[in-house]
mmCIF file of C-alpha atoms in Angstrom:
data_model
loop_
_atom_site.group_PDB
_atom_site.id
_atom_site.type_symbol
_atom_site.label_atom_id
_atom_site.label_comp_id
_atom_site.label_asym_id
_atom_site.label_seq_id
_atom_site.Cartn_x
_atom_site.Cartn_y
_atom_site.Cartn_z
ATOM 1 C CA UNK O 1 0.000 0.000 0.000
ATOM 2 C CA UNK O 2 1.178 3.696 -1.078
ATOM 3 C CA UNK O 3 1.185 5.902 2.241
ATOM 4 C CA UNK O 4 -1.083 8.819 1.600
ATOM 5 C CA UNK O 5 0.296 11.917 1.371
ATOM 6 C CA UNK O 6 -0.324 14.171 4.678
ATOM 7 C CA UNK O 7 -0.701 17.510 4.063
ATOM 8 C CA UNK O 8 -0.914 20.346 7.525
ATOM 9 C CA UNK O 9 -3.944 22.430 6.709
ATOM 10 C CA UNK O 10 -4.163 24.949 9.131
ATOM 11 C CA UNK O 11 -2.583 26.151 12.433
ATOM 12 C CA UNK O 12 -2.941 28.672 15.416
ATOM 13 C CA UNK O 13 -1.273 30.179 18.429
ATOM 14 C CA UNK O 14 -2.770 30.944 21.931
ATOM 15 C CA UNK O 15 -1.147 32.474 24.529
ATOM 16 C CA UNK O 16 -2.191 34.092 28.172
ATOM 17 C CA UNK O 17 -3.372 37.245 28.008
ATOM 18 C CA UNK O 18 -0.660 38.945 30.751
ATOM 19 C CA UNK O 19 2.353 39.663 28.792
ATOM 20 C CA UNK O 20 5.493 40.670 30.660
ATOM 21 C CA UNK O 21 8.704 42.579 29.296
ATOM 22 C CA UNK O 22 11.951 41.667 30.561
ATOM 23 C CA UNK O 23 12.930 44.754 32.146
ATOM 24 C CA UNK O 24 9.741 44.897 34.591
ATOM 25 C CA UNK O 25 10.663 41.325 35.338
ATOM 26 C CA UNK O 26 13.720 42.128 36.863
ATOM 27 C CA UNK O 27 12.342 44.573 38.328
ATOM 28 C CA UNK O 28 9.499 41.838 40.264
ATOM 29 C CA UNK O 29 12.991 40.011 40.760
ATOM 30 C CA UNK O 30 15.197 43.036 42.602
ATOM 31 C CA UNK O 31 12.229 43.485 44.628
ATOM 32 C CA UNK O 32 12.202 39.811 46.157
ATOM 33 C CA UNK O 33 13.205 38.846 49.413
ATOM 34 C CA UNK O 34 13.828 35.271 48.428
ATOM 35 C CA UNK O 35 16.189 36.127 45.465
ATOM 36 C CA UNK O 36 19.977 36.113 46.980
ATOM 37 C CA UNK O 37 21.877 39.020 46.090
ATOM 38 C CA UNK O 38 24.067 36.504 44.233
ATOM 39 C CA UNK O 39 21.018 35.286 42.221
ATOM 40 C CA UNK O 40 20.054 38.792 41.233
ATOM 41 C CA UNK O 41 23.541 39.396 39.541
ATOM 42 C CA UNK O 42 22.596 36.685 37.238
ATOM 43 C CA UNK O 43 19.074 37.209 36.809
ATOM 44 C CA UNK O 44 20.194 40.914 35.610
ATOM 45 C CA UNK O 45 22.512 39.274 33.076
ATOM 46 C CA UNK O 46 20.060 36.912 31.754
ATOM 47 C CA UNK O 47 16.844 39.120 32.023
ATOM 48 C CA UNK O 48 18.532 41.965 30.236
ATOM 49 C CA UNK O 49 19.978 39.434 27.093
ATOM 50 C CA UNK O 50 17.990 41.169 23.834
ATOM 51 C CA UNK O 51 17.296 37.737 22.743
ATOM 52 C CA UNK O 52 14.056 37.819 24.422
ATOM 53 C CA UNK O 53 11.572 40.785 24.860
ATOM 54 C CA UNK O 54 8.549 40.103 26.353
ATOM 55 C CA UNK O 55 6.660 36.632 27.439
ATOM 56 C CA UNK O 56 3.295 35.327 28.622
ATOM 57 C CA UNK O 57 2.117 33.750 32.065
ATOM 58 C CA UNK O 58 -1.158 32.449 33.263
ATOM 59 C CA UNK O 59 -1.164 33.688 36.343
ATOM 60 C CA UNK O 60 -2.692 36.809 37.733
ATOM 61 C CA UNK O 61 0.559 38.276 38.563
ATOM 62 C CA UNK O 62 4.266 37.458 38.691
ATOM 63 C CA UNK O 63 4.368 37.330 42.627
ATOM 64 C CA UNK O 64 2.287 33.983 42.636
ATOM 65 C CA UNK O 65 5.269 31.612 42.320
ATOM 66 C CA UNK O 66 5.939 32.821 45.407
ATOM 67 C CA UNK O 67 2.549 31.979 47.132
ATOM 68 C CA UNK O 68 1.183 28.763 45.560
ATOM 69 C CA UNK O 69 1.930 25.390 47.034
ATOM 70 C CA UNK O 70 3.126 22.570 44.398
ATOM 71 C CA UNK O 71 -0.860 21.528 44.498
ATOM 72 C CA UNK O 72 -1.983 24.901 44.351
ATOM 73 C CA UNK O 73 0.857 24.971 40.733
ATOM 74 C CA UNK O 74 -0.405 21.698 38.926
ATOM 75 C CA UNK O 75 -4.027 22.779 39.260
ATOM 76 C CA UNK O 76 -3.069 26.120 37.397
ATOM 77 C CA UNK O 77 -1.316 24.091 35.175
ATOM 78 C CA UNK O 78 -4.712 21.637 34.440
ATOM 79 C CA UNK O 79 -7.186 25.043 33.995
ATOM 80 C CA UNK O 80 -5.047 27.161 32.256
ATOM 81 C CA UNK O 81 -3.474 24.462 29.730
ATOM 82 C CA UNK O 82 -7.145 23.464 28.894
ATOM 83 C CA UNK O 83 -8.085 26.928 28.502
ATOM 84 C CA UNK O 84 -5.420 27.427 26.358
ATOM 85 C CA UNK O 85 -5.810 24.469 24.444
ATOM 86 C CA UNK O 86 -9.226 24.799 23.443
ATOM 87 C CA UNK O 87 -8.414 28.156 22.719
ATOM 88 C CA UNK O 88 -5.427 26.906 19.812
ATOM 89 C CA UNK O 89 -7.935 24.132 19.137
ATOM 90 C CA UNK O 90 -11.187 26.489 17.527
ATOM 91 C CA UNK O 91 -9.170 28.865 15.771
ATOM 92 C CA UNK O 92 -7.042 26.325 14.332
ATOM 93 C CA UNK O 93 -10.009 24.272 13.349
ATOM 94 C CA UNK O 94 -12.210 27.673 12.277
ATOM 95 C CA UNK O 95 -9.141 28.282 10.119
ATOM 96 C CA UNK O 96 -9.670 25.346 8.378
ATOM 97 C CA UNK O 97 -13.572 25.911 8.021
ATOM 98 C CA UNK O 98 -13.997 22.556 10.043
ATOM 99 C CA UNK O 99 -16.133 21.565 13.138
ATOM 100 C CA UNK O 100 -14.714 19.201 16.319
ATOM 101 C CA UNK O 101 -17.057 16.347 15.553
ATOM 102 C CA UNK O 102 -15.071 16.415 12.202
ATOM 103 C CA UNK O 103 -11.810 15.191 13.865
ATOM 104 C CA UNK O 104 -10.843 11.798 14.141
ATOM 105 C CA UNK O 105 -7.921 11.894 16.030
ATOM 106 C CA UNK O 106 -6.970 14.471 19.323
ATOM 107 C CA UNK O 107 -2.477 14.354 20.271
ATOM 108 C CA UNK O 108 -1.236 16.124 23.182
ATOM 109 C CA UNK O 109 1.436 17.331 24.059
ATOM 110 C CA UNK O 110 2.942 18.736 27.454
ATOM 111 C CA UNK O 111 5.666 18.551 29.837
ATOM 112 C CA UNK O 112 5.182 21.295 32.777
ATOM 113 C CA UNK O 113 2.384 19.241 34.707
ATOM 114 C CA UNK O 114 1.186 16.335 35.388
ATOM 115 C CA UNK O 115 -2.515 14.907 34.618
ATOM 116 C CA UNK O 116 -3.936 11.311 34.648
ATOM 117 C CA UNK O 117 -6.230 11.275 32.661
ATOM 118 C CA UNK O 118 -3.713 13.393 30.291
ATOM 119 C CA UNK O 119 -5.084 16.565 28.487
ATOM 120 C CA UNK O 120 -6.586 14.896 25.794
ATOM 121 C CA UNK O 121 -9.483 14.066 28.708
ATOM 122 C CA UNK O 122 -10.084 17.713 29.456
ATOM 123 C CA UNK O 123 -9.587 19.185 25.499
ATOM 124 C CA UNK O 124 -11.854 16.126 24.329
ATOM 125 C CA UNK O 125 -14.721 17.328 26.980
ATOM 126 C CA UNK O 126 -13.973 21.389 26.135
ATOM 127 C CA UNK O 127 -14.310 20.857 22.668
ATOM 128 C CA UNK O 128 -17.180 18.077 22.988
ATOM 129 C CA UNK O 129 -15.285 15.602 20.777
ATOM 130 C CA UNK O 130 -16.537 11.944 19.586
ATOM 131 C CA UNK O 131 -16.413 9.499 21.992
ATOM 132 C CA UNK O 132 -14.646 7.133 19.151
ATOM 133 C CA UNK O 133 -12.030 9.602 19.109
ATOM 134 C CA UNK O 134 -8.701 8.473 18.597
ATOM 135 C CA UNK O 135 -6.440 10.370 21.096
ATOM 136 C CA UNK O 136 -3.128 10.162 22.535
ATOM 137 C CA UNK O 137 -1.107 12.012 25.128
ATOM 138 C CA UNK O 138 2.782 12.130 24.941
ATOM 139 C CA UNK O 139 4.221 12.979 27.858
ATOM 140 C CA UNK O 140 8.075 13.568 28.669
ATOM 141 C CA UNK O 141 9.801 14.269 25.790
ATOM 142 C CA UNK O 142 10.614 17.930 26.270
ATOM 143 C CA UNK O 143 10.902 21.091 24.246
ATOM 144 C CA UNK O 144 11.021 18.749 20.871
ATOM 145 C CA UNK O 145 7.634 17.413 21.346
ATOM 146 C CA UNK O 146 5.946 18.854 18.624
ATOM 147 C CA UNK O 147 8.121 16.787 15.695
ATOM 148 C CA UNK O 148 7.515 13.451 17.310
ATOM 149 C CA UNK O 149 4.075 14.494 17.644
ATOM 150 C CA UNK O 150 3.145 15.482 13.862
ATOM 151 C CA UNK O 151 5.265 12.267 13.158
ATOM 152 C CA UNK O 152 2.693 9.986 15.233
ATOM 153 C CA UNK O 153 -0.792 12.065 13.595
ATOM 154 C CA UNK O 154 1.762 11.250 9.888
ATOM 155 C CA UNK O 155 1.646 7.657 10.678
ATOM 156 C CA UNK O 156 -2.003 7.730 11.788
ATOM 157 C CA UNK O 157 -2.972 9.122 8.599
ATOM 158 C CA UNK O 158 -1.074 7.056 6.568
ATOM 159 C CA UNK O 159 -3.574 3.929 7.535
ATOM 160 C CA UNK O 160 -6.726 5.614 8.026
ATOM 161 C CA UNK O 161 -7.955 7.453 4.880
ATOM 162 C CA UNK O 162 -9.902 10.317 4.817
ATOM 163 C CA UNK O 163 -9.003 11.567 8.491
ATOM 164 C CA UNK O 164 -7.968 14.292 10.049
ATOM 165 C CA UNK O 165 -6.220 14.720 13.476
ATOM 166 C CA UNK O 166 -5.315 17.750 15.369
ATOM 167 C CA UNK O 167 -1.922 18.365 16.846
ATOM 168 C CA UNK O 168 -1.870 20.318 20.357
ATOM 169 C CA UNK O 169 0.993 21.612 22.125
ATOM 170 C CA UNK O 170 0.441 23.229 25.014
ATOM 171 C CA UNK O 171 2.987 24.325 27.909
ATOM 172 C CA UNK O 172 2.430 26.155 31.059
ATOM 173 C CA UNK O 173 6.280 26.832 31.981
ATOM 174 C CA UNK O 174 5.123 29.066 35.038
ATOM 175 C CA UNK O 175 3.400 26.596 36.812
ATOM 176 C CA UNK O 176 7.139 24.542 36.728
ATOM 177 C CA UNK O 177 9.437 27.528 37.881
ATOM 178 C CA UNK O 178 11.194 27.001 41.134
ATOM 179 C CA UNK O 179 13.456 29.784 43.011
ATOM 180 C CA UNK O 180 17.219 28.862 43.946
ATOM 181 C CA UNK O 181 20.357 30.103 44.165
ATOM 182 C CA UNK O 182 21.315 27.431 40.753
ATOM 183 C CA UNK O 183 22.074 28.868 37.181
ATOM 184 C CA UNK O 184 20.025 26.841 35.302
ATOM 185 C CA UNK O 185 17.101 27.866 37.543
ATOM 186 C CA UNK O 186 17.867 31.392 37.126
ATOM 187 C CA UNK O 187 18.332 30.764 33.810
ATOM 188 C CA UNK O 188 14.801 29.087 33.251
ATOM 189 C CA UNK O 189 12.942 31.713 35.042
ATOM 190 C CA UNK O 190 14.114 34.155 32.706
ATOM 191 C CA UNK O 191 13.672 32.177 29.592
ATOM 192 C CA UNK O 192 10.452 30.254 29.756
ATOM 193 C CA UNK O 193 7.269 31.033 29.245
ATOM 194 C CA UNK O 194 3.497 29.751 28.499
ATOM 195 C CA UNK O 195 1.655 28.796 25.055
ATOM 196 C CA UNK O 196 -0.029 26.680 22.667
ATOM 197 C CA UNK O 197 -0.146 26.247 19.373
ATOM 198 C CA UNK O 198 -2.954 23.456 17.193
ATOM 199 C CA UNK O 199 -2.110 21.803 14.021
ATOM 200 C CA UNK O 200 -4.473 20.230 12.084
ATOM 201 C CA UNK O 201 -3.390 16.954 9.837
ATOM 202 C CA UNK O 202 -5.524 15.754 6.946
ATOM 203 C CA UNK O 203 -5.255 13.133 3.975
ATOM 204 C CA UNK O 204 -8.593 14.237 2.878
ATOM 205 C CA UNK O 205 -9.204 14.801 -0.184
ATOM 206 C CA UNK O 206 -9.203 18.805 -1.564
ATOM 207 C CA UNK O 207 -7.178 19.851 1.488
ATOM 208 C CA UNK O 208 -4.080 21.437 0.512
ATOM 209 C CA UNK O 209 -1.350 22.706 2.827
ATOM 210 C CA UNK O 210 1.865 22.020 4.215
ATOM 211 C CA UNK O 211 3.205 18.088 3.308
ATOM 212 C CA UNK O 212 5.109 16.208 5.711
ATOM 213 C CA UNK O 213 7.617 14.455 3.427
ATOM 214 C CA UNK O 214 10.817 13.245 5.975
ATOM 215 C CA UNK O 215 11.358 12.513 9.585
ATOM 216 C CA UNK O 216 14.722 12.021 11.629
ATOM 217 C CA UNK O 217 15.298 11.414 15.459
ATOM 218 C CA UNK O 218 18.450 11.231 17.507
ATOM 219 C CA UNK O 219 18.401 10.247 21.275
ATOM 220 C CA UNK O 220 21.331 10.307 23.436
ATOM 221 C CA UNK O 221 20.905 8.985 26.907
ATOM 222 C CA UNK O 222 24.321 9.512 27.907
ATOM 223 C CA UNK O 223 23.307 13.527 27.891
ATOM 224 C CA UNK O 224 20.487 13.108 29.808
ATOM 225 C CA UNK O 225 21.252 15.030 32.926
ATOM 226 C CA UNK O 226 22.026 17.646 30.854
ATOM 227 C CA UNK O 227 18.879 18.604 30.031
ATOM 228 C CA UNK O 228 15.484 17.570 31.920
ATOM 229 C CA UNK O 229 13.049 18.384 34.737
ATOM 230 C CA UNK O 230 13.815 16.918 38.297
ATOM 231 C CA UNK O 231 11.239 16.525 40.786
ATOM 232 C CA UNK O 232 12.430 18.560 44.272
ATOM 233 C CA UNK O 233 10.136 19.087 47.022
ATOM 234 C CA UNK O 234 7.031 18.185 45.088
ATOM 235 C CA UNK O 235 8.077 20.604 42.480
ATOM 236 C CA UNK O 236 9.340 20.499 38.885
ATOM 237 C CA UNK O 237 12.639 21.550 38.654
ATOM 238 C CA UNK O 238 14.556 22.086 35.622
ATOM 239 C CA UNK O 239 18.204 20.795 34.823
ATOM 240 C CA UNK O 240 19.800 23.118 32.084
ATOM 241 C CA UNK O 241 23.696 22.494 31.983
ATOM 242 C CA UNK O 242 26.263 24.815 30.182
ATOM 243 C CA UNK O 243 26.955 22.382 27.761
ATOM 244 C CA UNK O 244 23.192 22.420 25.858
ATOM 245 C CA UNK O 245 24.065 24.944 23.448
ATOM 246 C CA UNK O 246 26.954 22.724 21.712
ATOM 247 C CA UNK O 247 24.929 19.477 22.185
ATOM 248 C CA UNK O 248 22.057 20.976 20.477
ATOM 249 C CA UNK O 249 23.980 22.247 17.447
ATOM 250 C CA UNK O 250 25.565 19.193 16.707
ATOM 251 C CA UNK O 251 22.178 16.722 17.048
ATOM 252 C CA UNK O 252 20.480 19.452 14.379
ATOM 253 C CA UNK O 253 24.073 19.248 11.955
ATOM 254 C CA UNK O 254 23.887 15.787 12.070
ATOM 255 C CA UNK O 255 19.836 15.379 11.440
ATOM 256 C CA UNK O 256 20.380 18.124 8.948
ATOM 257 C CA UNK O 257 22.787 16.095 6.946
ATOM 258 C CA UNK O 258 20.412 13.279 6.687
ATOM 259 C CA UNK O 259 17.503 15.405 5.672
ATOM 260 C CA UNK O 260 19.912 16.937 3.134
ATOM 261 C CA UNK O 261 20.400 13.330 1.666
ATOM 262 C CA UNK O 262 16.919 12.551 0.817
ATOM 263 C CA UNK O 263 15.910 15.633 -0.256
ATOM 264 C CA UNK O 264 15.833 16.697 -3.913
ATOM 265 C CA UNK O 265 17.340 19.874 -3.535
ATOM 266 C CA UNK O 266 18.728 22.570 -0.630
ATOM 267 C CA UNK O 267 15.979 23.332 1.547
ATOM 268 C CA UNK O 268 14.406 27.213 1.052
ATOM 269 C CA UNK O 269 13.576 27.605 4.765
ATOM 270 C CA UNK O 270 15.161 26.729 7.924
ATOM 271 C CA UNK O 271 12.891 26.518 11.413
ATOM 272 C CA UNK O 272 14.913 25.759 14.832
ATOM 273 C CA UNK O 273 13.393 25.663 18.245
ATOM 274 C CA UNK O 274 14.244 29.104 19.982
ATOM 275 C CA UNK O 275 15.799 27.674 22.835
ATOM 276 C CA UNK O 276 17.601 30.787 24.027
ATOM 277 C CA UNK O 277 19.862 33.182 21.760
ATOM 278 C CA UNK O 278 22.888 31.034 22.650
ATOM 279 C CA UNK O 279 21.334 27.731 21.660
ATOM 280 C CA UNK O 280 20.576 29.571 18.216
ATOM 281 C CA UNK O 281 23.862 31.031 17.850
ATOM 282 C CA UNK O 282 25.533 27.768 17.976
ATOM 283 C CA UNK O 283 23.077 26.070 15.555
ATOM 284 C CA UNK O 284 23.441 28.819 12.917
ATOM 285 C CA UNK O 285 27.208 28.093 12.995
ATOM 286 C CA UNK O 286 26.904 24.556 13.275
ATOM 287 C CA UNK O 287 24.810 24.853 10.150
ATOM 288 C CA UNK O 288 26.877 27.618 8.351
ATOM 289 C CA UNK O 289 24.004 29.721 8.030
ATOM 290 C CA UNK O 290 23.514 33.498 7.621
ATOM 291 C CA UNK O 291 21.156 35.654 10.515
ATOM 292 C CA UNK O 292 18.180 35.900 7.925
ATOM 293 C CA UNK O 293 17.635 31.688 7.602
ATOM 294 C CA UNK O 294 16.993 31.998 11.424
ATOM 295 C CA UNK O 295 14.404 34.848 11.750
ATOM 296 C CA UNK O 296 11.383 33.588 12.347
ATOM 297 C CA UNK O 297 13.374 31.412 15.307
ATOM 298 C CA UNK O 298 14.199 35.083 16.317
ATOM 299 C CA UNK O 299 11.866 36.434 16.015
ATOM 300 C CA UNK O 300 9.531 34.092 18.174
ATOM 301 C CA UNK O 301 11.941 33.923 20.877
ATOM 302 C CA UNK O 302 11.909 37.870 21.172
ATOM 303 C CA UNK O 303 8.669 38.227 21.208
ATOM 304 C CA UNK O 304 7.461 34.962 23.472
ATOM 305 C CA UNK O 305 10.481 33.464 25.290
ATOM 306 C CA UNK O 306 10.938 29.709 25.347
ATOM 307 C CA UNK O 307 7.585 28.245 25.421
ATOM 308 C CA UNK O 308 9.000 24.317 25.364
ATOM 309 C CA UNK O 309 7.007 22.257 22.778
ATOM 310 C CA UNK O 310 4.654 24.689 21.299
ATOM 311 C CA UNK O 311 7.932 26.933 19.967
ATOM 312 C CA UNK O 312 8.768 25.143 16.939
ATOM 313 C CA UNK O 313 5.182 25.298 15.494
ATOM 314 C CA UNK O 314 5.319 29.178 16.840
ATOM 315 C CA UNK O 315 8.064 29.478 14.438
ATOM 316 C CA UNK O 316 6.455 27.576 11.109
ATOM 317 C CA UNK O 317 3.592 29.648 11.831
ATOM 318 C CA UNK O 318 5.454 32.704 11.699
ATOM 319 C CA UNK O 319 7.467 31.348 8.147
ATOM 320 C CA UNK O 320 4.135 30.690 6.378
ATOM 321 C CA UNK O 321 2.523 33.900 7.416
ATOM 322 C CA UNK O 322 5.860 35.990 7.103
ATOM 323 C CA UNK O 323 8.847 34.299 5.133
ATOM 324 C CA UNK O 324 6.574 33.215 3.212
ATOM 325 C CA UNK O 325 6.919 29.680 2.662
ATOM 326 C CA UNK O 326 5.633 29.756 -1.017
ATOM 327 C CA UNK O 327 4.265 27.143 -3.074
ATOM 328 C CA UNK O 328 6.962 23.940 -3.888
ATOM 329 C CA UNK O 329 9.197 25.457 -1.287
ATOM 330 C CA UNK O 330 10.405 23.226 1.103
ATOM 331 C CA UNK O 331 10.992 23.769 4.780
ATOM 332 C CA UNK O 332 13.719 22.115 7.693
ATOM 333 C CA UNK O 333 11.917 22.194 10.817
ATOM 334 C CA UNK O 334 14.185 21.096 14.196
ATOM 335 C CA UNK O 335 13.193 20.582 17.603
ATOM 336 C CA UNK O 336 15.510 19.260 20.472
ATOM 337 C CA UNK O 337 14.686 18.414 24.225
ATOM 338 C CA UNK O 338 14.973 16.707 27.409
ATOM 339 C CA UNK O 339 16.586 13.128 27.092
ATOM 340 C CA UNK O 340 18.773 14.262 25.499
ATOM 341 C CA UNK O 341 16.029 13.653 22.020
ATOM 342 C CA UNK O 342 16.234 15.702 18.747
ATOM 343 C CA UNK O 343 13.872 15.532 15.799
ATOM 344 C CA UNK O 344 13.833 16.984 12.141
ATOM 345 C CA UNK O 345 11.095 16.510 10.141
ATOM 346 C CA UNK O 346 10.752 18.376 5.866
ATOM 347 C CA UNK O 347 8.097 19.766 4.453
ATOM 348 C CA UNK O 348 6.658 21.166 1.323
ATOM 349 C CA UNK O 349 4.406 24.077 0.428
ATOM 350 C CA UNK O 350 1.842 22.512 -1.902
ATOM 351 C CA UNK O 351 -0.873 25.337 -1.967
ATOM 352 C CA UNK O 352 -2.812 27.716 0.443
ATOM 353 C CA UNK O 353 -2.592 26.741 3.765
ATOM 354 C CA UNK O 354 -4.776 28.610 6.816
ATOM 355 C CA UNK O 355 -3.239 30.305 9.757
ATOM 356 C CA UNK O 356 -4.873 31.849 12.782
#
């Protein structure tokens, strides 16, 4: 049997409504007792870097970290990443001129709480799916999420004809931040931020978009501590070493190189998870790149932070409606994460495809 082609037919952002620049952050920050005068030497380097402007946070304002209890966290975390779910979810879908009863499959994906049942649960009752719904929560995997995740809907499609599923990636990096005296905390406080973006997936018939043509992973175990969450004191704590930048660049040369060798020809847009300005710095030298093949990265990460898994499709989003990503053009997408995991996944403009 000939796998169907899989074509991404429409997508859409959602973010918090409170939106906080930088510079009144560290302001919040110099006026905390709990930050050590050590601590706010570094949160003044990191909080002024230009790499990143403003972000978003579901919470009413930013001295809640300091009140909520871990419970009090991880129930933010379940209202406001169904909120902003369903909130991705309809515009992608009223994008695409569709309905929710019109989906066949619902995947998740989050890192920065913990539900059982998973999201799909709560998005499935928001958006009053079919109870024959395929769905699937992937949990765990990190800032590169959303690859893995468009990979699983590709595969879904590929033996279920006439379907569509909807891709969700949805973060809520504030409910997961943790004060210390650490660098990588410091570091993740002023980096992360909370998001969600929807894809929706289709084989059907008349519905043009974005194909998914190639897929590559890399997962390196002997780099895990180098990059994940740790649980401490009934809290999510992240683990960002030093080293991320250079272990990131060379997973995306190496997954570029074997995208390059399938392709038919040099790819006309590039797409790289904004992890922080560093982590793009070394990429775009790993890759031998000039500063424009990396804008939309930028340009995401300046305007939104680090938003984990929902970044990458951030950025595609931003290359279709701004680049653009024209018709026959092809596009390298790249997503890294906690493990330590990497994904790179092509794709192809075939015709008018609907952003939100």
């Amino acid at each position: 049997m000939i796998p169907q082609s899989v074509r991404l037919v429409s997508m859409a952002t959602a973010n918090p409504e409170t939106r906080w620049r930088q510079d009144k952050i560290l302001e919040s920050v110099q006026g905390n007792p709990r930050v050590s005068g050590h601590a706010q030497l570094f949160y003044k380097r990191f909080l002024s870097d230009k790499g990143i402007e403003t972000r978003h946070f579901g919470m009413p304002d930013l001295q809640t970290v300091n009140t909520e209890s871990p419970d009090e966290a991880n129930r933010r975390f379940a209202q406001v990443a169904t909120e902003l779910g369903t909130e991705a979810a309809i515009k992608c879908l009223h994008a695409a001129e569709l309905n929710p009863e019109q989906l066949d499959g619902l995947i998740i994906t989050t890192c920065t709480g913990y539900l059982c049942p998973g999201l799909t649960s709560y998005i499935s009752e928001s958006l009053k799916l079919r109870e024959n719904i395929f769905s699937l929560d992937l949990v765990g995997l990190g800032c590169g999420a959303a690859l893995p995740a468009l990979r699983a809907a590709q595969q879904y499609l590929q033996t279920h004809s006439a379907s569509r599923v909807l891709v969700l990636c949805v973060e809520v990096c504030s409910a997961a931040l943790s004060w210390g005296d650490e660098i990588d905390l410091i570091l993740s406080n002023a980096l992360f931020s909370d998001g969600a973006a929807a894809c929706l997936l289709s084989n059907c018939d008349g519905e043009q978009g974005c194909e998914i043509l190639h897929y590559e992973s890399l997962l390196w175990p002997e780099y895990r501590d180098d990059l994940r969450f740790q649980s401490h004191n009934a809290r999510l704590r992240n683990v960002i070493n030093r080293t991320v930048p250079d272990i990131a660049a060379e997973a995306v040369k190496q997954l570029a190189d074997k995208l390059r060798a399938v392709n038919e020809r040099p790819f006309d847009h590039y797409g790289v998870h904004p992890g922080g300005r560093r982590v793009l710095d070394e990429i775009q030298t790993a890759l031998g790149l000039d500063s424009e093949r990396l804008a939309s990265s930028r340009a995401v990460l300046r305007r939104y932070g680090n938003m984990s898994s929902p970044s990458i499709l951030f950025v595609l989003k931003n290359m279709i409606e701004q680049s653009p990503l024209k018709a026959g053009q092809t596009a390298a997408l790249f997503s890294f994460g906690a493990g330590f995991s990497a994904y790179g996944m092509t794709l192809r403009k075939t015709d008018q495809s609907s952003v939100s």
